[in-house]
Amino acid sequence: MAEGRLRRTAEGVRAYRLIAGMWVRSTMAYRASFAMTTFGNFVATFLDFVAIMLMFSRVDALGGYPLPEVAFLYGLSATSFGLADLLIGSMDRLGRRVRDGTLDTLLVRPAPVLAQMAADRFALRRLGRVTQGALVLGWSLTRVDIGWTADRLLLMPVMVASGCGIFCAVFVAGAAFQFVAQDASEVQNAFTYGGTTLLQYPPTVFAKELVRGVTFVLPLAFVNWLPATYVLGRPYPLGLPRWTAFASPFVAVACCALAGLAWRAGLRSYRSTGS
């Protein structure tokens, strides 16, 4: 059984690579258009950070966090989400495919449906969001006062990778929900795009009930809030123990496993459109 799963995973990775590569080649056939749309994506997402800077033109701190520390949270959230959006952001198209019956086309192909959906219309222009988030993160690191240690340095790439995994799981779980709701892309966006916007601000500006919800129900807090508080030397939200800062990789694995189960259940429940 283990060999079968490994083989299926390898097939999915290969299918994803081939389909994504096809869309990349198609995109690069129009290089000027690609450059303009990528720059447009960069500017559109940078406006979110401009709004934060405008807030700090009136205040010195937001929830006790100065601008460099908020930029640190912003950069971590935007980079993690940007990578997930680049890799698997096309999952929100599933509802449309269910409604018009084109999902049936994917079912008859000799490749995992999840890999086909994830790579569908792979949009390389989303690199603009990743670049913007990484630049803000890099700027924040030159401004924040952090006592760097080996564990803090190691936690930086782990935060980004784990955050990307958690957001990927949310994308897949949201797509699985669309097997039932069929027209729920905006509901999914509330947890993906809405989630990354939430994490761009300090947890101290939100009610404790909301912080509990994104910690114990939908664990988005493990994308940046919990590990970032350790790096910045800030008090932990909800008085959680110190080890939770290092739990992000395990939370990401658990979220991906649960999202995989939800996907399989949704796919088994699909009954086509009959047309």
Tab-separated table of C-alpha atoms in Angstrom:
chain	number	residue	atom	x	y	z
A	1	MET	CA	0.000	0.000	0.000
A	2	ALA	CA	2.849	2.367	0.822
A	3	GLU	CA	4.408	1.731	-2.580
A	4	GLY	CA	1.086	2.462	-4.255
A	5	ARG	CA	0.775	5.788	-2.439
A	6	LEU	CA	4.331	6.755	-3.320
A	7	ARG	CA	3.729	5.877	-6.951
A	8	ARG	CA	0.493	7.863	-6.974
A	9	THR	CA	2.265	10.841	-5.402
A	10	ALA	CA	5.042	10.637	-7.986
A	11	GLU	CA	2.454	10.539	-10.765
A	12	GLY	CA	0.731	13.589	-9.294
A	13	VAL	CA	3.978	15.552	-9.063
A	14	ARG	CA	4.848	14.650	-12.644
A	15	ALA	CA	1.380	15.620	-13.905
A	16	TYR	CA	1.535	18.899	-11.986
A	17	ARG	CA	4.973	19.678	-13.423
A	18	LEU	CA	3.903	18.943	-17.003
A	19	ILE	CA	0.664	20.948	-16.822
A	20	ALA	CA	2.264	23.886	-15.017
A	21	GLY	CA	5.121	23.842	-17.507
A	22	MET	CA	2.639	23.998	-20.373
A	23	TRP	CA	1.001	27.108	-18.894
A	24	VAL	CA	4.384	28.705	-18.213
A	25	ARG	CA	5.430	28.198	-21.846
A	26	SER	CA	2.117	29.672	-22.946
A	27	THR	CA	2.637	32.666	-20.677
A	28	MET	CA	6.203	33.304	-21.803
A	29	ALA	CA	5.095	33.404	-25.444
A	30	TYR	CA	3.884	36.916	-24.586
A	31	ARG	CA	6.713	38.237	-22.438
A	32	ALA	CA	5.609	41.869	-22.431
A	33	SER	CA	2.135	40.872	-21.244
A	34	PHE	CA	3.691	38.656	-18.566
A	35	ALA	CA	5.922	41.482	-17.337
A	36	MET	CA	3.017	43.947	-17.167
A	37	THR	CA	0.632	41.565	-15.374
A	38	THR	CA	3.337	40.542	-12.898
A	39	PHE	CA	4.134	44.173	-12.174
A	40	GLY	CA	0.429	44.893	-11.816
A	41	ASN	CA	0.125	42.021	-9.335
A	42	PHE	CA	3.103	43.437	-7.425
A	43	VAL	CA	1.611	46.940	-7.250
A	44	ALA	CA	-1.891	45.761	-6.335
A	45	THR	CA	-0.620	43.733	-3.399
A	46	PHE	CA	1.825	46.448	-2.321
A	47	LEU	CA	-1.135	48.785	-1.800
A	48	ASP	CA	-2.055	46.641	1.223
A	49	PHE	CA	1.239	47.589	2.834
A	50	VAL	CA	0.789	51.217	1.788
A	51	ALA	CA	-2.446	51.229	3.819
A	52	ILE	CA	-0.481	50.007	6.852
A	53	MET	CA	2.146	52.715	6.380
A	54	LEU	CA	-0.619	55.321	6.204
A	55	MET	CA	-1.899	54.084	9.562
A	56	PHE	CA	1.557	54.601	11.044
A	57	SER	CA	1.635	58.167	9.768
A	58	ARG	CA	-0.905	58.808	12.550
A	59	VAL	CA	0.184	56.364	15.262
A	60	ASP	CA	3.525	55.134	16.626
A	61	ALA	CA	2.381	51.576	17.307
A	62	LEU	CA	-0.482	49.262	16.393
A	63	GLY	CA	-1.521	46.982	19.221
A	64	GLY	CA	1.859	47.666	20.810
A	65	TYR	CA	3.775	46.736	17.641
A	66	PRO	CA	5.857	49.403	15.814
A	67	LEU	CA	5.946	49.535	12.005
A	68	PRO	CA	9.013	47.263	11.513
A	69	GLU	CA	7.415	44.486	13.580
A	70	VAL	CA	4.085	44.809	11.756
A	71	ALA	CA	6.045	44.710	8.491
A	72	PHE	CA	7.684	41.511	9.756
A	73	LEU	CA	4.264	39.919	10.303
A	74	TYR	CA	3.058	41.260	6.956
A	75	GLY	CA	6.070	39.927	5.063
A	76	LEU	CA	5.785	36.454	6.564
A	77	SER	CA	2.067	36.216	5.818
A	78	ALA	CA	2.305	37.673	2.310
A	79	THR	CA	5.264	35.487	1.302
A	80	SER	CA	3.742	32.267	2.652
A	81	PHE	CA	0.371	32.967	1.082
A	82	GLY	CA	1.963	34.129	-2.165
A	83	LEU	CA	3.813	30.826	-2.527
A	84	ALA	CA	0.641	28.838	-1.812
A	85	ASP	CA	-1.350	30.986	-4.242
A	86	LEU	CA	1.305	30.463	-6.910
A	87	LEU	CA	1.453	26.696	-6.410
A	88	ILE	CA	-2.188	25.817	-5.830
A	89	GLY	CA	-4.278	28.988	-6.128
A	90	SER	CA	-6.215	27.600	-9.088
A	91	MET	CA	-8.151	25.313	-6.734
A	92	ASP	CA	-10.833	27.983	-6.368
A	93	ARG	CA	-11.878	27.223	-9.965
A	94	LEU	CA	-13.278	23.850	-8.927
A	95	GLY	CA	-16.789	25.142	-8.265
A	96	ARG	CA	-17.004	26.465	-11.804
A	97	ARG	CA	-15.871	23.130	-13.224
A	98	VAL	CA	-18.441	21.281	-11.127
A	99	ARG	CA	-21.224	23.556	-12.365
A	100	ASP	CA	-20.385	23.379	-16.072
A	101	GLY	CA	-19.408	19.701	-16.067
A	102	THR	CA	-15.802	20.187	-17.240
A	103	LEU	CA	-14.515	18.388	-14.146
A	104	ASP	CA	-15.527	15.176	-15.920
A	105	THR	CA	-12.715	15.807	-18.396
A	106	LEU	CA	-10.169	15.645	-15.599
A	107	LEU	CA	-11.651	12.426	-14.226
A	108	VAL	CA	-10.985	10.461	-17.413
A	109	ARG	CA	-7.352	11.529	-17.694
A	110	PRO	CA	-4.652	9.180	-16.345
A	111	ALA	CA	-3.469	11.643	-13.697
A	112	PRO	CA	-4.625	12.587	-10.181
A	113	VAL	CA	-7.451	15.134	-10.284
A	114	LEU	CA	-5.897	17.142	-7.447
A	115	ALA	CA	-2.677	17.647	-9.408
A	116	GLN	CA	-4.613	18.636	-12.518
A	117	MET	CA	-6.725	21.169	-10.626
A	118	ALA	CA	-3.736	22.638	-8.781
A	119	ALA	CA	-1.833	23.215	-12.024
A	120	ASP	CA	-4.859	24.352	-14.040
A	121	ARG	CA	-4.144	27.771	-15.592
A	122	PHE	CA	-0.912	28.046	-13.601
A	123	ALA	CA	-0.394	31.805	-13.261
A	124	LEU	CA	3.281	32.754	-13.134
A	125	ARG	CA	2.241	36.409	-12.709
A	126	ARG	CA	1.511	35.558	-9.066
A	127	LEU	CA	5.257	35.845	-8.525
A	128	GLY	CA	4.509	39.548	-8.121
A	129	ARG	CA	2.791	38.844	-4.791
A	130	VAL	CA	5.630	36.614	-3.603
A	131	THR	CA	8.245	39.205	-4.564
A	132	GLN	CA	6.382	42.010	-2.845
A	133	GLY	CA	5.979	40.034	0.374
A	134	ALA	CA	9.636	38.979	0.346
A	135	LEU	CA	10.808	42.565	-0.149
A	136	VAL	CA	8.714	43.814	2.783
A	137	LEU	CA	10.026	40.929	4.904
A	138	GLY	CA	13.606	41.746	3.933
A	139	TRP	CA	13.087	45.433	4.767
A	140	SER	CA	11.594	44.574	8.151
A	141	LEU	CA	14.585	42.410	9.039
A	142	THR	CA	16.864	45.427	8.609
A	143	ARG	CA	14.723	47.444	11.048
A	144	VAL	CA	13.595	45.099	13.833
A	145	ASP	CA	15.743	44.589	16.891
A	146	ILE	CA	16.134	40.807	17.120
A	147	GLY	CA	18.684	38.952	19.199
A	148	TRP	CA	19.532	36.354	16.573
A	149	THR	CA	20.230	32.832	17.775
A	150	ALA	CA	20.516	29.551	15.882
A	151	ASP	CA	16.921	28.555	16.614
A	152	ARG	CA	15.584	31.939	15.505
A	153	LEU	CA	17.543	31.753	12.259
A	154	LEU	CA	16.273	28.224	11.613
A	155	LEU	CA	12.725	29.294	12.354
A	156	MET	CA	12.670	31.854	9.518
A	157	PRO	CA	12.595	29.433	6.529
A	158	VAL	CA	10.521	26.974	8.574
A	159	MET	CA	7.870	29.673	9.118
A	160	VAL	CA	7.604	30.431	5.410
A	161	ALA	CA	7.487	26.773	4.347
A	162	SER	CA	5.014	25.797	7.067
A	163	GLY	CA	2.838	28.821	6.349
A	164	CYS	CA	2.773	27.886	2.677
A	165	GLY	CA	1.714	24.346	3.630
A	166	ILE	CA	-1.078	25.583	5.906
A	167	PHE	CA	-2.447	27.890	3.217
A	168	CYS	CA	-2.233	25.071	0.640
A	169	ALA	CA	-4.318	22.915	2.976
A	170	VAL	CA	-6.909	25.693	3.255
A	171	PHE	CA	-7.057	25.949	-0.549
A	172	VAL	CA	-7.617	22.196	-0.901
A	173	ALA	CA	-10.190	22.020	1.917
A	174	GLY	CA	-12.051	24.961	0.398
A	175	ALA	CA	-12.084	23.231	-2.977
A	176	ALA	CA	-13.406	20.043	-1.353
A	177	PHE	CA	-16.262	22.088	0.128
A	178	GLN	CA	-17.163	23.245	-3.372
A	179	PHE	CA	-18.058	19.677	-4.330
A	180	VAL	CA	-21.050	20.191	-2.046
A	181	ALA	CA	-21.731	23.920	-2.341
A	182	GLN	CA	-20.678	24.230	-6.021
A	183	ASP	CA	-20.692	28.043	-5.838
A	184	ALA	CA	-18.539	28.735	-2.811
A	185	SER	CA	-15.395	30.327	-4.197
A	186	GLU	CA	-16.065	33.498	-2.179
A	187	VAL	CA	-16.412	31.426	0.990
A	188	GLN	CA	-13.042	29.882	0.219
A	189	ASN	CA	-11.548	33.316	-0.462
A	190	ALA	CA	-12.726	34.490	2.954
A	191	PHE	CA	-10.369	31.964	4.563
A	192	THR	CA	-7.467	32.279	2.084
A	193	TYR	CA	-7.233	35.924	1.047
A	194	GLY	CA	-9.084	36.986	4.185
A	195	GLY	CA	-6.810	34.853	6.321
A	196	THR	CA	-3.601	36.371	5.001
A	197	THR	CA	-5.000	39.889	5.519
A	198	LEU	CA	-5.864	39.015	9.114
A	199	LEU	CA	-2.351	37.739	9.805
A	200	GLN	CA	-0.751	40.923	8.512
A	201	TYR	CA	-1.789	42.674	11.726
A	202	PRO	CA	-0.707	41.897	15.310
A	203	PRO	CA	-2.903	39.491	17.289
A	204	THR	CA	-3.186	42.124	20.010
A	205	VAL	CA	-5.582	44.224	17.904
A	206	PHE	CA	-8.173	41.450	17.682
A	207	ALA	CA	-10.635	40.051	20.199
A	208	LYS	CA	-9.485	36.967	22.079
A	209	GLU	CA	-12.362	34.939	20.636
A	210	LEU	CA	-11.049	35.552	17.115
A	211	VAL	CA	-7.497	34.729	18.152
A	212	ARG	CA	-8.737	31.469	19.710
A	213	GLY	CA	-10.603	30.636	16.495
A	214	VAL	CA	-7.545	31.026	14.261
A	215	THR	CA	-5.418	29.096	16.747
A	216	PHE	CA	-7.534	26.097	17.737
A	217	VAL	CA	-10.161	25.845	14.949
A	218	LEU	CA	-8.521	27.076	11.744
A	219	PRO	CA	-4.870	27.209	12.839
A	220	LEU	CA	-3.745	30.185	10.760
A	221	ALA	CA	-1.965	31.607	13.821
A	222	PHE	CA	0.796	29.049	13.209
A	223	VAL	CA	1.623	30.752	9.895
A	224	ASN	CA	3.249	33.728	11.608
A	225	TRP	CA	1.672	34.920	14.864
A	226	LEU	CA	3.035	32.184	17.148
A	227	PRO	CA	6.516	31.638	15.644
A	228	ALA	CA	6.966	35.374	15.026
A	229	THR	CA	6.265	36.222	18.671
A	230	TYR	CA	9.187	33.976	19.620
A	231	VAL	CA	11.507	35.588	17.075
A	232	LEU	CA	10.478	39.086	18.167
A	233	GLY	CA	10.538	38.218	21.869
A	234	ARG	CA	6.895	39.176	22.304
A	235	PRO	CA	4.355	37.676	24.744
A	236	TYR	CA	2.534	34.694	23.288
A	237	PRO	CA	-1.115	35.131	22.260
A	238	LEU	CA	-3.515	33.573	24.792
A	239	GLY	CA	-0.601	32.818	27.106
A	240	LEU	CA	0.324	29.694	25.110
A	241	PRO	CA	3.482	27.765	26.041
A	242	ARG	CA	6.796	28.541	24.359
A	243	TRP	CA	6.986	25.282	22.397
A	244	THR	CA	3.995	26.292	20.242
A	245	ALA	CA	6.339	28.579	18.299
A	246	PHE	CA	8.016	25.461	16.898
A	247	ALA	CA	4.806	23.529	16.176
A	248	SER	CA	4.130	25.072	12.753
A	249	PRO	CA	5.616	22.192	10.685
A	250	PHE	CA	3.525	19.616	12.565
A	251	VAL	CA	0.396	21.751	12.223
A	252	ALA	CA	1.067	22.109	8.492
A	253	VAL	CA	1.409	18.329	8.069
A	254	ALA	CA	-1.783	17.715	10.050
A	255	CYS	CA	-3.693	20.344	8.056
A	256	CYS	CA	-2.515	18.859	4.752
A	257	ALA	CA	-3.537	15.359	5.877
A	258	LEU	CA	-7.010	16.532	6.904
A	259	ALA	CA	-7.395	18.522	3.688
A	260	GLY	CA	-6.415	15.411	1.724
A	261	LEU	CA	-9.106	13.386	3.475
A	262	ALA	CA	-11.666	16.110	2.777
A	263	TRP	CA	-10.634	16.161	-0.882
A	264	ARG	CA	-11.000	12.406	-1.243
A	265	ALA	CA	-14.430	12.499	0.415
A	266	GLY	CA	-15.555	15.338	-1.842
A	267	LEU	CA	-14.290	13.647	-4.976
A	268	ARG	CA	-16.044	10.379	-4.087
A	269	SER	CA	-19.302	12.277	-3.579
A	270	TYR	CA	-19.144	13.896	-7.034
A	271	ARG	CA	-21.898	12.679	-9.348
A	272	SER	CA	-21.281	14.784	-12.489
A	273	THR	CA	-23.818	17.116	-14.117
A	274	GLY	CA	-25.427	14.457	-16.262
A	275	SER	CA	-24.715	16.383	-19.451
